[in-house]
mmCIF file of C-alpha atoms in Angstrom:
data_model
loop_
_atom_site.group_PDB
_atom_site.id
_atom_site.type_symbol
_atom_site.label_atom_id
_atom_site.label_comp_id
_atom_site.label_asym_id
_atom_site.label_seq_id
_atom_site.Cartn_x
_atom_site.Cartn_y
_atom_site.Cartn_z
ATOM 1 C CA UNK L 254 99.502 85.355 95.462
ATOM 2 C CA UNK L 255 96.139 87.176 94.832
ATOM 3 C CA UNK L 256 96.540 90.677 92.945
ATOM 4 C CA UNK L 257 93.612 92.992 92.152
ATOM 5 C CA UNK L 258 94.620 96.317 90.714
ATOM 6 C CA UNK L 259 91.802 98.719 90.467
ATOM 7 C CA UNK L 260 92.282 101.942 87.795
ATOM 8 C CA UNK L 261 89.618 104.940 87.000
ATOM 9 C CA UNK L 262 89.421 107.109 84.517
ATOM 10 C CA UNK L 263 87.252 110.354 84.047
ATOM 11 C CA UNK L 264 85.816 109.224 80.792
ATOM 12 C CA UNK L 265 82.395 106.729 79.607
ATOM 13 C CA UNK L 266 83.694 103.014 79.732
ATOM 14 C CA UNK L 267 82.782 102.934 75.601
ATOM 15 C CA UNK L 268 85.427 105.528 75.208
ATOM 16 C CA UNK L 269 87.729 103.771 77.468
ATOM 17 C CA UNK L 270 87.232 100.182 75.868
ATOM 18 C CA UNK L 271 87.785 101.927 72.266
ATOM 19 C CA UNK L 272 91.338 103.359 73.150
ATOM 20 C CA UNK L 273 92.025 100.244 74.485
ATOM 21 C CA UNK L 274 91.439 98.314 71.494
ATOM 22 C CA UNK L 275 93.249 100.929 68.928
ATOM 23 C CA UNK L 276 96.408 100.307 67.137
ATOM 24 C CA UNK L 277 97.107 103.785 67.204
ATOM 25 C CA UNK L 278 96.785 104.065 70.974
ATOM 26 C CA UNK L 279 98.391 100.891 71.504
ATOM 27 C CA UNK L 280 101.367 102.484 69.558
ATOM 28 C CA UNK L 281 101.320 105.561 71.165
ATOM 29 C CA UNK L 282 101.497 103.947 74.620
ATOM 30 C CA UNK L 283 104.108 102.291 73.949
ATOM 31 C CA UNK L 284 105.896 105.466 73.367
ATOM 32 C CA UNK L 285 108.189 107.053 76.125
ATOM 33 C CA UNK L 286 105.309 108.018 78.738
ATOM 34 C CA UNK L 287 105.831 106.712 82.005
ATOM 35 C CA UNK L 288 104.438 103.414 80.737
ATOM 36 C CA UNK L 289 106.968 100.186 79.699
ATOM 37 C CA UNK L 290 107.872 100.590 76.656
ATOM 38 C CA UNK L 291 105.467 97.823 74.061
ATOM 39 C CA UNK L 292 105.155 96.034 71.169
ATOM 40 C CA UNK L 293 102.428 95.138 69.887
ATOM 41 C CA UNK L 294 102.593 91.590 68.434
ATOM 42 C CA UNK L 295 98.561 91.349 67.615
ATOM 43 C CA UNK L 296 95.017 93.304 68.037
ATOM 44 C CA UNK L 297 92.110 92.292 66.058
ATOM 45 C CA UNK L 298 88.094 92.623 66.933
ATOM 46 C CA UNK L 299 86.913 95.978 67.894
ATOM 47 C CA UNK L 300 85.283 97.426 71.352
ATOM 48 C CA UNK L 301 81.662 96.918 69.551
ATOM 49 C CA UNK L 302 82.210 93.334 68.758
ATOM 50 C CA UNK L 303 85.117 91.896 71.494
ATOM 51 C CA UNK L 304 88.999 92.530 70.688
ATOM 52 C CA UNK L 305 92.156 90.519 71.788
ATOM 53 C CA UNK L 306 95.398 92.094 72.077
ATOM 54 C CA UNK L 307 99.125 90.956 72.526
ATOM 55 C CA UNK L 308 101.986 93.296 74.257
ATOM 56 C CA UNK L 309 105.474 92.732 74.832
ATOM 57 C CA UNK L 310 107.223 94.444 77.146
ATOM 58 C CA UNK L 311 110.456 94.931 78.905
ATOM 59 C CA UNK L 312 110.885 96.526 82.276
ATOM 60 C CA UNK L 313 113.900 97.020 84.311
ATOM 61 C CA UNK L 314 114.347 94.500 87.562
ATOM 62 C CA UNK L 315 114.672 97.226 89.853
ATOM 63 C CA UNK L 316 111.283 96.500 91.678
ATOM 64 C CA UNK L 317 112.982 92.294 91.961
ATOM 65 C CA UNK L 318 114.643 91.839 95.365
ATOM 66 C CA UNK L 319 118.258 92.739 94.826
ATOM 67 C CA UNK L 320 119.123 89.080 95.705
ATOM 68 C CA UNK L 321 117.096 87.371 92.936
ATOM 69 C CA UNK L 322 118.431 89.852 90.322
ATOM 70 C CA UNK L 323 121.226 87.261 89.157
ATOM 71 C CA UNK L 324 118.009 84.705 88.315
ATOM 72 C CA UNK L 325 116.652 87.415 86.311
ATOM 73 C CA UNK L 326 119.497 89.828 84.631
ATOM 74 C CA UNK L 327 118.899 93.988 84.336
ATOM 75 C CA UNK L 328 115.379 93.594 82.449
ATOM 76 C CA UNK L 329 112.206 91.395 82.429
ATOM 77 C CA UNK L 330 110.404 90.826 79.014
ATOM 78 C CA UNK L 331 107.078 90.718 80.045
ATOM 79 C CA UNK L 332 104.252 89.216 77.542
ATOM 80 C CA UNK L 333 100.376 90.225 78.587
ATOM 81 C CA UNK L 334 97.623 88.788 76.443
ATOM 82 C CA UNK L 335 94.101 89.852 77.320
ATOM 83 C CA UNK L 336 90.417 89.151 75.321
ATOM 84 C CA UNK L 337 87.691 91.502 75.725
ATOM 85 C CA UNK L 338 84.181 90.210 75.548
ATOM 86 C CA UNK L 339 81.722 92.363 73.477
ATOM 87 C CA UNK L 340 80.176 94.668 75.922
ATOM 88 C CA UNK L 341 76.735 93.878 78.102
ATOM 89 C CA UNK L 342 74.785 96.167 79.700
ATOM 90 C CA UNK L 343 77.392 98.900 78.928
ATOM 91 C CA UNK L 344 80.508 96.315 80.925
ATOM 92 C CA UNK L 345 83.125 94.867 79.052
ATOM 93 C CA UNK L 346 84.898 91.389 80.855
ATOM 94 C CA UNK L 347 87.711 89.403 79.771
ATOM 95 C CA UNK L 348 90.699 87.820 80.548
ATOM 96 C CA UNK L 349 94.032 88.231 81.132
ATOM 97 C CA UNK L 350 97.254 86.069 80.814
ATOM 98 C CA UNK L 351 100.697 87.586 82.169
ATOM 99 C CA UNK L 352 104.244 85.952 81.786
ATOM 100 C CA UNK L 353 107.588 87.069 82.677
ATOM 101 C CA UNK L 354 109.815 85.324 80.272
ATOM 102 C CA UNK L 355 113.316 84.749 81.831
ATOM 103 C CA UNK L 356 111.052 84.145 85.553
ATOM 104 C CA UNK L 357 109.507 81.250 85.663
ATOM 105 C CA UNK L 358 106.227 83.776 86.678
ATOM 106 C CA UNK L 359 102.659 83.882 85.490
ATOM 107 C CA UNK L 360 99.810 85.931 86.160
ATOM 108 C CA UNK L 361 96.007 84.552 85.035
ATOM 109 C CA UNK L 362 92.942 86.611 86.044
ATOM 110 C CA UNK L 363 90.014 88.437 84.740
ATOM 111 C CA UNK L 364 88.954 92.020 83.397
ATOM 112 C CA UNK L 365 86.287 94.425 84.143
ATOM 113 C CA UNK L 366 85.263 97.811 82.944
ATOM 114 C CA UNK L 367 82.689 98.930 84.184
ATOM 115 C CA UNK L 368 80.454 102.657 84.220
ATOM 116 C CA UNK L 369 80.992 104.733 87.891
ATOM 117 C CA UNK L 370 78.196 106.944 89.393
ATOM 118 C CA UNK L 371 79.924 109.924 88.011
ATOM 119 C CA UNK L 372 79.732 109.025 84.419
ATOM 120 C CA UNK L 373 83.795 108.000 84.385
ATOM 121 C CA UNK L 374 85.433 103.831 84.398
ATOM 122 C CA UNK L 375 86.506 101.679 86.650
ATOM 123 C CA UNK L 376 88.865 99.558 85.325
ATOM 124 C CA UNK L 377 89.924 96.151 87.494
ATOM 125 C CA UNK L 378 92.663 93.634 86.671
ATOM 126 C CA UNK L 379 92.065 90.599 89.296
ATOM 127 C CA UNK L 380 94.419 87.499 88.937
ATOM 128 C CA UNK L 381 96.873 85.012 90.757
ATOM 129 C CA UNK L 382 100.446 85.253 90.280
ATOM 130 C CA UNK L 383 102.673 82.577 90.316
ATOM 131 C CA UNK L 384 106.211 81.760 90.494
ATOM 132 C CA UNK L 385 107.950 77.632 90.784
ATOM 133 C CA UNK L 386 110.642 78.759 92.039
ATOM 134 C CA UNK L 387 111.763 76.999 94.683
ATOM 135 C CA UNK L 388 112.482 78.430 98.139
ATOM 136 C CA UNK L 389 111.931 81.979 96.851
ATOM 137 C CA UNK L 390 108.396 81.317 95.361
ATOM 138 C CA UNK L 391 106.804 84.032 97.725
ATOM 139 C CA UNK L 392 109.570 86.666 97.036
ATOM 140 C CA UNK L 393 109.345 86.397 93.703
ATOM 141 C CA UNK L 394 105.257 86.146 93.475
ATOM 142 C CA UNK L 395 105.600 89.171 95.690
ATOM 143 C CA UNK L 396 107.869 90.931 93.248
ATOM 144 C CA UNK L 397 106.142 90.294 90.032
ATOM 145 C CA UNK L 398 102.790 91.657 91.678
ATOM 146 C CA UNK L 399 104.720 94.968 92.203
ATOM 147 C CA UNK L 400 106.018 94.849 88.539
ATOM 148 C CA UNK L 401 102.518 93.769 86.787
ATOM 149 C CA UNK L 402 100.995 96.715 89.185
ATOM 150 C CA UNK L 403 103.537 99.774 88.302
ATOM 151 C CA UNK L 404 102.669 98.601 84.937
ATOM 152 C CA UNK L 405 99.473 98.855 84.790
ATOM 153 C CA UNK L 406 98.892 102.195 86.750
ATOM 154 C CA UNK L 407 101.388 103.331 83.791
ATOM 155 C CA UNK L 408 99.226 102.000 81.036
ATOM 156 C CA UNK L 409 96.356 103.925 82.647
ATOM 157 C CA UNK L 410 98.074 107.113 83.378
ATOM 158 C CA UNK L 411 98.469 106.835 79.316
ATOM 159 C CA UNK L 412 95.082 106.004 78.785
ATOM 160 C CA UNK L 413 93.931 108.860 81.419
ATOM 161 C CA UNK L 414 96.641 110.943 78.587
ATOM 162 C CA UNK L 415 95.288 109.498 75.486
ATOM 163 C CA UNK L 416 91.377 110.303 76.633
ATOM 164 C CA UNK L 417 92.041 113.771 77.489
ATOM 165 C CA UNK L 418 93.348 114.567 74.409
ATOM 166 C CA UNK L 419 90.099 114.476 72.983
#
């Protein structure tokens, strides 16, 4: 199943790219603010130079089809890996890896941030997700999408947080 999950924020794309590459936002994310709760298991690089960052995650299964809950339990540990190219022509690309441990799910896609018009970000997480799970493949694909989506529209409300902070 083909995702794309397009974010903005009301900031310059350096400023965006250098919250999302520092520990201390990355900690204070993954604080109690709408977003998953995270764990940071490793950052290194910088937003001048190209960073790579590992979260861990756990979300509840209430977005899972009440039927495939049993496969799953009450919570999903999810594990997102992403690497950040050094920027070009003021865009930064990368990559992003997505698992849901417990699920046999994964999401693989790419990473853009990129200057708007109005001087703000548009952020855009494009991938496939999928599930081997027999019989319930497109459920569950279906599911995760929903999951990896609410999660990321978190992460950027945070972000959108973080930035206006100043």
């Amino acid at each position: 199943m083909h995702l794309t999950v397009e974010l903005t924020y009301a900031a310059e794309t350096t400023a965006v790219a250098a919250a999302l590459s520092d520990p201390e936002f990355l900690r204070w994310r993954s604080q109690d603010r709408g977003a998953a709760a995270a764990t940071v298991v490793d950052l290194s690089g910088s937003h001048h130079a190209g960073f790579t960052l590992s979260l861990r995650r756990t979300v509840p299964t209430d977005v899972i089809p009440s039927q495939l809950r049993h496969v799953v339990g009450d919570q999903l540990e999810i594990r997102q890996a992403e690497a950040w190219e050094a920027p070009v022509d003021g865009r930064y690309v990368g990559t992003v890896v997505v698992e849901i441990t417990g699920a046999p799910v994964r999401l693989t896609g790419t990473l853009l941030l990129a200057p708007t018009e109005d001087g703000g970000t548009r952020h855009v997480v494009e991938g496939e997700v999928h599930a081997s799970v027999p019989l319930f493949a497109a459920a569950v694909e279906e599911a995760a999408a929903s999951a990896v989506r609410r999660a990321l529209e978190a992460e950027a409300q945070a972000a959108r947080d973080w930035l206006a902070r100043g």
